[in-house]
XYZ file of C-alpha atoms in Angstrom:
653
model
C 81.085 86.376 83.082
C 78.475 83.536 81.338
C 78.236 79.981 82.845
C 77.846 77.303 79.768
C 76.461 74.134 80.456
C 78.430 71.477 78.297
C 76.182 68.737 76.988
C 78.640 66.208 75.506
C 81.811 64.334 75.956
C 82.517 63.136 79.153
C 85.828 62.619 78.877
C 86.124 66.456 77.729
C 84.647 68.209 80.347
C 86.325 66.359 83.041
C 89.288 67.412 81.432
C 87.999 70.999 80.478
C 87.626 70.274 84.347
C 91.312 69.294 85.618
C 92.412 71.897 83.229
C 90.970 75.102 85.125
C 92.549 75.329 88.248
C 95.335 74.690 86.331
C 94.602 78.005 84.232
C 93.923 79.592 87.605
C 96.081 78.761 89.973
C 99.571 80.154 86.788
C 97.296 83.217 87.010
C 97.521 83.329 90.415
C 101.319 83.352 90.549
C 101.864 85.469 88.108
C 99.853 88.407 90.134
C 102.165 87.359 93.323
C 105.101 87.598 90.841
C 103.524 91.357 89.820
C 103.197 92.178 92.754
C 105.625 91.797 94.427
C 108.155 92.674 92.061
C 106.333 96.029 92.718
C 107.014 95.801 96.108
C 110.749 95.057 95.007
C 110.758 98.717 93.557
C 108.990 100.401 96.266
C 109.252 98.874 99.730
C 113.239 97.735 99.866
C 114.834 100.511 98.278
C 116.135 102.369 101.194
C 117.618 99.249 102.384
C 118.659 97.959 99.610
C 121.342 100.770 98.915
C 123.078 100.361 102.507
C 125.534 98.566 100.831
C 126.533 102.211 98.955
C 127.707 103.533 102.135
C 128.181 101.296 105.121
C 130.889 99.176 105.311
C 132.649 102.117 103.953
C 131.700 104.867 107.352
C 133.031 102.305 109.227
C 136.154 101.248 107.972
C 136.301 105.223 107.962
C 135.984 105.972 111.817
C 137.422 107.228 114.216
C 140.089 107.462 111.062
C 140.467 103.884 109.985
C 141.072 103.053 113.772
C 139.269 99.390 112.409
C 141.448 97.626 110.229
C 140.806 95.645 107.302
C 142.976 92.549 109.113
C 140.964 89.090 109.339
C 139.629 89.447 112.801
C 138.575 93.079 112.277
C 136.865 92.684 108.716
C 135.156 89.395 110.244
C 134.218 90.630 113.418
C 132.309 93.827 111.247
C 130.644 91.579 108.978
C 129.049 89.278 111.395
C 127.716 92.484 113.619
C 126.116 94.280 110.629
C 124.854 90.357 109.347
C 123.296 89.470 112.688
C 122.123 92.974 112.716
C 120.408 92.852 109.575
C 119.016 88.989 110.649
C 117.968 90.240 114.289
C 116.019 93.517 113.361
C 114.512 93.285 109.682
C 114.410 89.449 109.533
C 113.194 88.339 112.731
C 111.217 92.356 114.329
C 109.631 93.524 110.776
C 109.810 90.717 108.762
C 108.450 88.109 110.775
C 107.135 89.633 113.757
C 106.353 93.324 114.044
C 104.168 92.965 110.099
C 101.764 90.452 111.915
C 100.767 93.469 113.609
C 98.896 95.502 111.062
C 96.186 97.236 111.934
C 94.173 95.938 109.449
C 96.793 95.808 106.641
C 98.079 99.136 106.967
C 101.604 99.314 108.385
C 103.922 102.592 110.351
C 104.467 103.844 113.919
C 101.174 105.054 113.430
C 99.310 102.419 112.393
C 100.901 100.329 115.772
C 100.219 103.372 117.486
C 96.289 103.463 116.819
C 96.264 99.661 117.148
C 98.808 100.061 120.432
C 95.389 102.884 121.333
C 92.509 100.484 120.801
C 94.156 98.298 122.693
C 94.709 99.764 125.891
C 91.159 102.079 125.534
C 90.161 100.998 128.997
C 92.870 102.841 130.301
C 93.313 106.378 129.561
C 97.070 106.559 131.012
C 97.991 103.403 128.895
C 95.957 105.245 125.466
C 97.936 108.962 125.921
C 101.175 107.085 126.714
C 100.683 104.848 123.420
C 99.559 108.228 121.789
C 102.827 110.060 123.148
C 104.803 107.318 122.283
C 103.716 107.775 118.583
C 104.634 111.089 117.798
C 107.677 110.617 119.200
C 107.972 108.044 116.337
C 106.539 109.006 113.849
C 108.854 112.705 114.442
C 112.263 110.313 114.483
C 110.437 108.639 110.960
C 110.383 112.372 109.209
C 114.300 112.806 110.744
C 114.778 110.201 108.219
C 112.607 110.709 106.218
C 114.470 113.775 104.443
C 118.181 112.257 105.351
C 117.337 109.079 103.469
C 116.764 110.751 99.874
C 120.151 113.154 100.304
C 122.548 110.365 101.154
C 121.946 107.574 99.397
C 121.510 109.998 95.789
C 125.096 110.860 96.528
C 126.689 108.361 97.970
C 125.356 106.797 94.169
C 126.206 109.524 91.935
C 129.638 109.926 94.374
C 130.541 106.477 92.541
C 132.057 108.962 89.971
C 134.873 109.196 91.497
C 135.903 106.035 91.678
C 134.932 105.367 88.256
C 136.050 109.041 85.704
C 137.526 111.208 89.238
C 138.059 113.979 86.310
C 133.878 114.242 86.655
C 133.972 114.623 90.877
C 132.456 118.231 90.312
C 129.386 117.534 88.467
C 128.678 115.177 91.213
C 126.040 117.587 93.547
C 124.507 119.205 90.602
C 123.638 115.868 88.598
C 122.173 114.614 92.726
C 120.130 117.873 92.668
C 118.875 117.460 89.339
C 118.187 113.952 89.949
C 116.211 114.918 93.157
C 114.009 117.766 92.189
C 112.854 115.276 89.208
C 112.434 112.110 91.624
C 110.255 114.523 93.653
C 108.259 115.667 90.083
C 107.162 112.445 89.663
C 105.854 112.132 93.221
C 102.226 113.682 91.456
C 102.056 110.207 89.427
C 100.897 107.726 92.317
C 103.020 105.012 93.218
C 101.371 102.014 91.288
C 103.337 103.520 88.259
C 105.799 104.711 89.349
C 106.501 100.836 91.165
C 106.050 98.973 87.417
C 109.316 100.641 87.093
C 111.100 100.317 89.594
C 110.538 96.477 89.964
C 112.528 94.932 87.357
C 114.875 98.008 87.732
C 115.188 96.951 91.603
C 115.836 93.334 90.717
C 118.342 93.683 88.677
C 120.169 95.500 91.266
C 120.000 93.221 93.686
C 120.983 90.403 90.933
C 123.775 92.654 90.889
C 124.453 93.093 94.139
C 124.652 89.173 94.748
C 126.976 88.118 91.868
C 129.856 91.386 92.032
C 129.251 89.650 96.061
C 129.987 86.040 95.038
C 133.054 86.543 92.122
C 134.061 87.742 95.316
C 133.654 85.287 97.651
C 134.794 82.402 95.550
C 138.206 83.787 95.154
C 138.167 84.427 98.869
C 135.550 81.571 100.180
C 137.651 82.138 104.363
C 135.178 85.032 104.232
C 132.410 82.817 105.022
C 132.893 82.174 108.383
C 131.615 85.836 110.010
C 128.413 84.692 108.975
C 129.029 82.691 113.063
C 128.392 84.932 115.402
C 131.468 83.810 117.354
C 132.808 85.912 115.572
C 131.122 88.979 116.093
C 131.199 88.039 119.586
C 135.401 87.944 119.427
C 135.350 91.130 118.292
C 133.073 92.961 120.969
C 135.466 91.675 124.367
C 138.566 92.197 122.002
C 137.479 96.353 121.300
C 134.629 96.765 123.788
C 135.011 100.657 123.170
C 135.714 100.530 118.999
C 132.823 98.674 119.320
C 130.471 101.177 120.430
C 131.716 103.254 118.009
C 131.327 101.327 114.884
C 127.419 100.337 115.872
C 126.891 104.309 115.048
C 127.922 102.927 111.598
C 126.697 99.398 111.698
C 123.120 100.972 111.990
C 122.977 101.862 108.114
C 122.533 98.733 107.220
C 119.291 98.731 108.738
C 118.343 101.501 107.284
C 114.442 101.155 105.908
C 112.916 99.109 108.446
C 110.877 101.132 109.346
C 109.972 102.163 106.255
C 109.018 98.934 105.170
C 106.463 98.786 107.585
C 105.553 101.846 106.690
C 104.661 101.094 102.819
C 103.216 97.527 103.796
C 99.664 99.121 102.924
C 100.512 99.947 99.535
C 101.189 96.263 99.200
C 100.498 94.001 101.932
C 102.094 91.750 103.655
C 102.856 88.742 101.992
C 104.884 90.887 98.300
C 106.912 92.175 101.241
C 107.854 88.941 102.550
C 108.116 86.740 99.577
C 110.784 89.860 98.173
C 112.327 89.922 101.261
C 113.482 86.016 101.614
C 113.411 86.057 97.969
C 115.471 88.212 96.254
C 116.639 90.639 99.241
C 118.075 88.728 102.177
C 120.281 87.127 100.059
C 121.696 89.516 97.680
C 122.375 91.028 100.677
C 124.071 89.506 102.822
C 125.840 88.169 99.571
C 127.546 91.516 98.645
C 128.565 92.980 101.803
C 130.389 88.956 102.112
C 131.916 89.925 98.711
C 133.400 93.437 100.358
C 134.385 91.957 102.792
C 136.267 89.715 100.983
C 137.892 92.352 99.193
C 139.668 93.681 101.950
C 140.601 91.048 102.915
C 142.817 90.625 99.620
C 143.318 94.555 99.158
C 142.661 96.196 102.556
C 143.961 99.967 100.766
C 139.794 98.673 99.158
C 138.261 100.166 102.074
C 138.141 103.568 100.548
C 135.008 102.240 98.413
C 134.481 98.634 99.012
C 131.504 99.272 97.408
C 132.233 99.514 93.721
C 136.037 98.403 93.801
C 134.104 94.980 93.893
C 133.918 95.660 89.979
C 136.532 95.729 87.473
C 137.057 99.149 86.030
C 134.898 98.847 82.588
C 131.773 97.427 84.992
C 132.274 101.310 86.851
C 130.649 103.593 85.321
C 126.791 101.384 84.397
C 126.968 100.822 88.164
C 127.181 104.417 88.327
C 123.678 104.829 86.570
C 122.287 101.259 88.615
C 123.091 102.270 91.448
C 121.890 105.641 90.872
C 118.794 104.523 89.909
C 118.747 102.418 93.165
C 119.065 105.440 94.751
C 116.048 107.342 93.822
C 114.359 104.032 94.374
C 115.543 104.336 98.108
C 114.460 107.664 98.046
C 110.753 106.223 97.278
C 110.204 104.118 100.226
C 110.267 107.085 101.883
C 108.676 109.279 100.592
C 105.921 106.755 100.003
C 106.063 105.918 103.861
C 105.597 109.513 104.481
C 102.975 110.434 103.093
C 101.164 107.466 104.578
C 102.239 107.894 108.434
C 101.435 111.640 107.531
C 97.620 111.029 106.364
C 97.620 108.057 109.459
C 98.425 110.921 111.675
C 95.935 113.718 110.575
C 93.159 111.156 110.411
C 93.606 110.491 114.288
C 93.706 114.571 114.561
C 97.397 114.658 115.168
C 98.236 117.088 112.165
C 95.882 119.273 110.073
C 93.524 117.962 107.144
C 95.586 117.148 104.667
C 95.184 117.783 101.137
C 95.441 113.957 99.611
C 95.088 112.865 96.897
C 94.723 109.366 95.717
C 96.578 107.849 93.158
C 95.279 104.106 92.306
C 91.597 103.675 91.918
C 91.761 99.419 93.758
C 94.578 100.621 96.095
C 93.809 103.019 99.080
C 97.069 102.828 100.455
C 98.548 104.579 97.187
C 98.351 108.642 97.822
C 100.023 111.705 97.444
C 100.273 114.638 99.599
C 101.244 117.760 98.149
C 102.122 119.816 101.250
C 104.424 116.591 102.284
C 106.118 116.238 99.282
C 107.400 120.028 98.893
C 108.402 120.219 102.498
C 110.658 116.640 102.240
C 111.888 118.531 99.056
C 112.733 121.596 100.632
C 114.411 120.206 103.270
C 116.052 116.811 101.067
C 117.644 119.798 99.347
C 119.102 121.827 101.432
C 120.440 118.949 103.772
C 122.326 118.409 99.943
C 123.502 121.598 99.157
C 124.284 121.775 103.027
C 127.056 118.708 103.770
C 127.868 118.315 99.783
C 129.007 114.251 100.362
C 127.583 111.718 101.770
C 130.173 111.104 104.110
C 130.020 114.027 105.992
C 126.199 113.393 106.016
C 126.376 109.493 107.649
C 127.196 111.189 110.841
C 124.136 113.001 111.316
C 122.180 109.288 110.321
C 121.671 106.962 112.865
C 120.037 108.408 115.743
C 116.223 109.235 114.202
C 116.256 106.194 113.006
C 117.543 104.033 115.819
C 115.244 105.901 118.075
C 112.737 104.660 115.970
C 113.206 101.507 115.769
C 112.979 101.740 120.187
C 109.326 103.522 120.100
C 108.088 100.530 117.195
C 109.674 97.778 119.684
C 108.079 99.484 123.288
C 104.722 99.774 121.646
C 104.948 95.241 119.933
C 105.321 94.584 123.875
C 101.896 96.265 124.327
C 100.322 94.843 120.936
C 102.354 91.425 121.971
C 100.699 90.996 125.586
C 97.389 92.569 124.793
C 96.185 91.291 121.065
C 98.425 88.646 121.490
C 98.490 87.399 124.783
C 102.138 86.685 125.191
C 103.741 85.175 128.529
C 106.481 87.137 130.056
C 109.193 85.108 129.588
C 108.749 85.518 125.522
C 108.173 89.300 126.101
C 111.418 89.528 128.392
C 113.202 87.609 125.315
C 112.068 89.985 122.317
C 112.595 92.565 124.553
C 116.738 91.868 125.260
C 116.637 90.202 121.878
C 115.440 93.543 119.989
C 115.768 96.141 123.244
C 119.095 95.816 123.725
C 120.849 95.888 120.758
C 118.794 98.930 119.375
C 119.335 100.268 122.486
C 122.900 100.125 121.846
C 122.608 101.376 118.056
C 121.037 104.442 119.582
C 123.214 104.960 122.301
C 126.444 104.545 119.683
C 124.241 107.044 117.382
C 124.481 109.587 120.401
C 128.494 109.837 120.123
C 126.968 111.711 116.664
C 124.681 114.487 117.911
C 127.540 116.572 118.328
C 129.045 116.491 114.585
C 125.438 116.370 112.785
C 122.857 113.946 114.842
C 121.169 116.761 116.269
C 119.635 117.596 112.644
C 117.029 114.636 112.774
C 116.112 115.792 116.610
C 115.765 118.623 116.023
C 113.313 117.898 112.136
C 111.635 115.425 114.840
C 111.439 117.821 117.387
C 109.952 120.386 114.639
C 107.733 117.894 114.362
C 106.270 117.034 117.914
C 105.744 120.390 118.184
C 103.297 120.607 115.493
C 101.757 117.465 116.177
C 101.101 118.482 120.042
C 100.332 121.778 119.141
C 97.751 121.189 116.866
C 96.312 117.605 118.234
C 95.681 120.092 122.108
C 94.444 123.383 120.310
C 92.069 121.395 118.477
C 90.776 120.269 121.840
C 90.220 124.207 123.229
C 88.848 125.047 119.644
C 86.347 122.599 119.831
C 85.310 122.702 123.566
C 85.020 126.962 122.803
C 83.077 125.935 119.543
C 80.537 123.791 121.172
C 79.488 127.231 123.891
C 78.163 128.964 120.394
C 77.146 125.978 118.671
C 74.681 124.483 121.527
C 73.040 121.693 121.995
C 71.372 120.126 118.473
C 68.607 118.578 119.772
C 67.482 121.310 121.886
C 67.835 124.063 118.550
C 65.073 120.565 117.180
C 63.353 120.693 119.681
C 62.604 124.483 119.933
C 62.032 124.432 115.715
C 58.871 122.598 116.049
C 57.383 124.561 119.048
C 58.807 127.949 116.504
C 58.410 126.625 113.094
C 60.035 128.975 109.933
C 59.368 128.624 106.765
C 60.421 125.532 104.832
C 62.053 125.865 100.643
C 62.723 123.503 98.832
C 66.043 121.239 98.518
C 68.366 119.381 100.580
C 70.824 121.633 102.554
C 73.593 119.051 103.548
C 75.477 120.072 106.663
C 78.946 118.451 107.311
C 79.585 119.167 111.109
C 81.952 117.792 113.828
C 79.212 115.670 115.983
C 75.380 115.620 116.316
C 75.917 116.615 120.098
C 76.133 120.088 118.593
C 74.056 122.105 116.350
C 76.315 124.001 113.188
C 76.622 127.255 112.819
C 75.261 127.820 109.333
C 72.281 125.837 110.295
C 71.615 128.579 113.334
C 72.650 131.118 111.514
C 70.199 129.870 108.626
C 67.173 130.016 110.644
C 68.188 132.416 113.168
C 69.285 135.402 110.701
C 67.452 134.270 107.202
C 64.226 132.637 109.508
C 64.324 129.840 106.563
C 64.570 125.806 107.268
C 65.809 123.403 103.994
C 63.094 121.177 103.390
C 65.085 118.158 103.754
C 67.869 119.049 105.915
C 70.751 116.572 107.103
C 73.585 117.222 109.978
C 76.797 114.856 108.266
C 79.294 114.050 111.226
C 82.532 112.334 109.425
C 84.509 110.775 112.233
C 87.990 108.700 111.971
C 88.269 105.310 113.368
C 91.029 104.033 114.758
C 91.536 101.264 112.135
C 92.266 102.038 108.167
C 89.284 101.126 106.599
C 85.708 100.685 107.315
C 83.356 98.116 105.770
C 81.002 99.215 104.033
C 77.408 98.040 105.576
C 79.075 99.865 108.190
C 79.958 103.200 107.304
C 76.727 105.321 107.808
C 74.517 105.749 110.650
C 71.518 107.261 110.955
C 69.576 109.170 113.992
C 66.576 110.804 112.978
C 67.113 112.849 115.915
C 63.641 112.226 117.928
C 61.256 112.591 115.198
C 60.352 111.024 111.587
C 58.235 114.118 110.058
C 60.542 117.101 110.185
C 62.879 116.078 107.558
C 65.777 116.035 109.867
C 68.011 113.702 110.581
C 71.432 113.109 111.150
C 74.684 110.838 109.529
C 77.478 109.891 110.694
C 80.581 108.670 108.063
C 82.936 106.809 110.177
C 86.138 105.800 107.862
C 89.482 104.805 108.412
C 92.364 106.987 108.547
C 93.566 105.382 105.076
C 89.997 106.117 103.291
C 88.999 109.518 101.668
C 86.457 111.196 103.516
C 84.596 111.590 100.872
C 80.473 112.422 101.798
C 78.828 112.991 98.736
C 80.324 109.550 97.215
C 79.325 108.000 100.594
C 75.650 109.933 100.520
C 75.135 108.702 96.827
C 76.701 104.904 97.629
C 74.233 104.186 100.560
C 71.037 105.739 98.912
C 71.901 103.192 95.736
C 72.311 100.448 98.203
C 68.621 101.589 99.308
C 67.455 101.181 103.600
C 67.545 104.250 105.770
C 69.821 106.743 103.963
C 68.111 108.335 100.658
C 69.563 111.567 99.817
C 69.501 113.058 96.526
C 72.541 114.361 96.734
C 72.393 115.638 92.180
C 71.047 118.740 93.209
C 71.730 119.393 96.836
C 73.289 121.713 98.463
C 76.049 122.018 101.015
C 76.565 124.057 104.105
C 80.244 124.475 105.635
C 80.156 126.577 109.220
C 84.189 127.874 108.715
C 85.689 129.414 112.437
C 88.326 131.979 112.271
C 90.423 131.586 115.258
C 92.047 134.200 116.974
C 94.382 134.501 119.907
C 92.638 135.254 122.811
C 93.203 135.315 127.020
C 92.457 131.661 127.193
C 95.561 129.751 129.592
C 94.794 126.594 127.783
C 97.446 126.889 125.855
C 101.239 129.511 125.871
C 100.941 132.358 123.787
C 103.389 130.769 121.148
C 101.428 127.342 121.217
C 98.522 129.698 119.996
C 99.972 131.174 117.330
C 101.850 128.221 115.742
C 97.807 126.442 116.185
C 96.463 129.859 114.134
C 98.963 129.472 111.701
C 98.657 125.684 110.798
C 94.704 125.720 111.182
C 95.063 128.709 108.595
C 97.403 126.033 106.426
C 94.697 123.416 107.008
C 93.016 121.783 103.687
C 89.985 123.599 103.126
C 86.997 121.285 104.441
C 85.294 121.312 101.171
C 88.359 119.579 99.077
C 89.480 117.781 101.777
C 85.269 116.601 101.974
C 84.935 116.616 98.741
C 81.932 118.976 98.379
C 80.969 120.184 94.627
C 82.320 124.097 95.219
C 79.451 125.083 92.961
C 76.837 124.260 95.531
C 78.958 124.996 98.680
C 78.081 127.900 100.220
C 80.482 128.957 103.405
C 79.619 130.657 106.243
C 82.018 131.774 108.943
C 82.775 132.189 113.099
C 85.344 132.828 114.926
C 86.884 131.253 117.960
C 88.824 132.819 120.489
C 91.521 130.264 122.041
């Protein structure tokens, strides 16, 4: 934008100067509102739809052992309120969101941060990595259940509004879930622009529906006092333990909230939580409690019975939209966790599509989307109701919460330098509550809670197998490749024919020789005029600054046309080799590579099961299957297909 120097009335110029900051501040405020609204549409769907089924599940426990009597209602609402306050508000929104890894959140980002802080302690790094794998595995278990239970619970409102349509609940839910996963390819920005206003309407409706009932029964506000929670625990210790297994439904979505931080950043999420989400949720839970005090028979479905009959069908429509958004929160979180796991070497390279040019965290992973869809569909068709699914819900969620707390302790001690008493206080406040939630949910294992544990076990096995297999395969490959500097020295002693042009060899590192380069020299007896070996190295941070993405090493000689480049990228960056070289060349400096006509040579290894003892037979077969289905390196590194040559070799495990 051009700058104008105005000569004239000083008063007019001063007025213009005074007006300019106000316009800027207004634009900034509008931007904040827009990002907060978008965050509202993506991040809070999971936890925001918990009122649909949380209290209903509590009062249906153990054949209605918890009565809709004042002491029980006040006790349950108080437990619920303080659980949300402690775990979601204090732990996640206030404390753990400070532990972002260059803006990224989620268990993988927290694992990378903890691992970096413990890098001088090998055992500490391994423990942090194992905890990260466990947390991510449990998160996937939650990601499969959440869309199914959320959408089913909303559509089941038809049973209250129009019982004659009860038989359509499952077919409608299946159609909605199918459409939800079909639109993921368009990205969270477009989805968020649509979802934001819908979620604002949802939370406003929650507050209005709960508020009008509180006005009729204001005594329910007593439940905000922790004394009622304590009294309920001492009066019914066994029943409290069972109830905690259902109260946890009110805090599901806390981990997804943290995992989605990379999409919008910390401030919009905090603004949305304190200004809209938290007040609306508590008002609605208090309203449901007030309704139960006035009409104990409303325990069958206190959420929909808050509303007059005429408003129930519209509420079913709005609730269905909100639960679709709830599913979006965990789906986008699963995308983020999957890419981070792939960048950290815990999953094979996955095909990632960037859905926003402005936000690096907004991505779409086709394979993860398809796997989640099949799992969600199987659950919806298998369990057929939210009440049955509730028995399977909670184990994965609470396990993931505990993992985050343990990793948080590492970050708080090593990065924030918290004293021992402060760590102990946080561990008791968060860890004790979460441990109670976890053990209470273990009682659900035989009634469906085994399902998320099975999913988590499968994911854990996959990640640990890929990590171990990648290490073994890399060692085998190094033996075939030989040292790169020895190869360069051999070329100086025995030169080969040089052909014009630039050859770029993507390769794992600069210690060994790319097999494609060795094959060109040993079998074709040629070498390009310019040879560039590029190693894409994932850093344990989300984003690498532009100034230090490329490191040049001429391998000891400036006159032989052979150089090695290290491309550093974060686990939230896209490892696009041609673009990185093009950008670096445009900036000047040491890197000057003509990517417009360069040829790319890939060394593709075919892995076979051998006699090695490093891995068991079944793990070898699993690793080989994963490797065969990994993303094509040419696609992964965004190489131009028309100028890419793939040269293969075989490696035995």
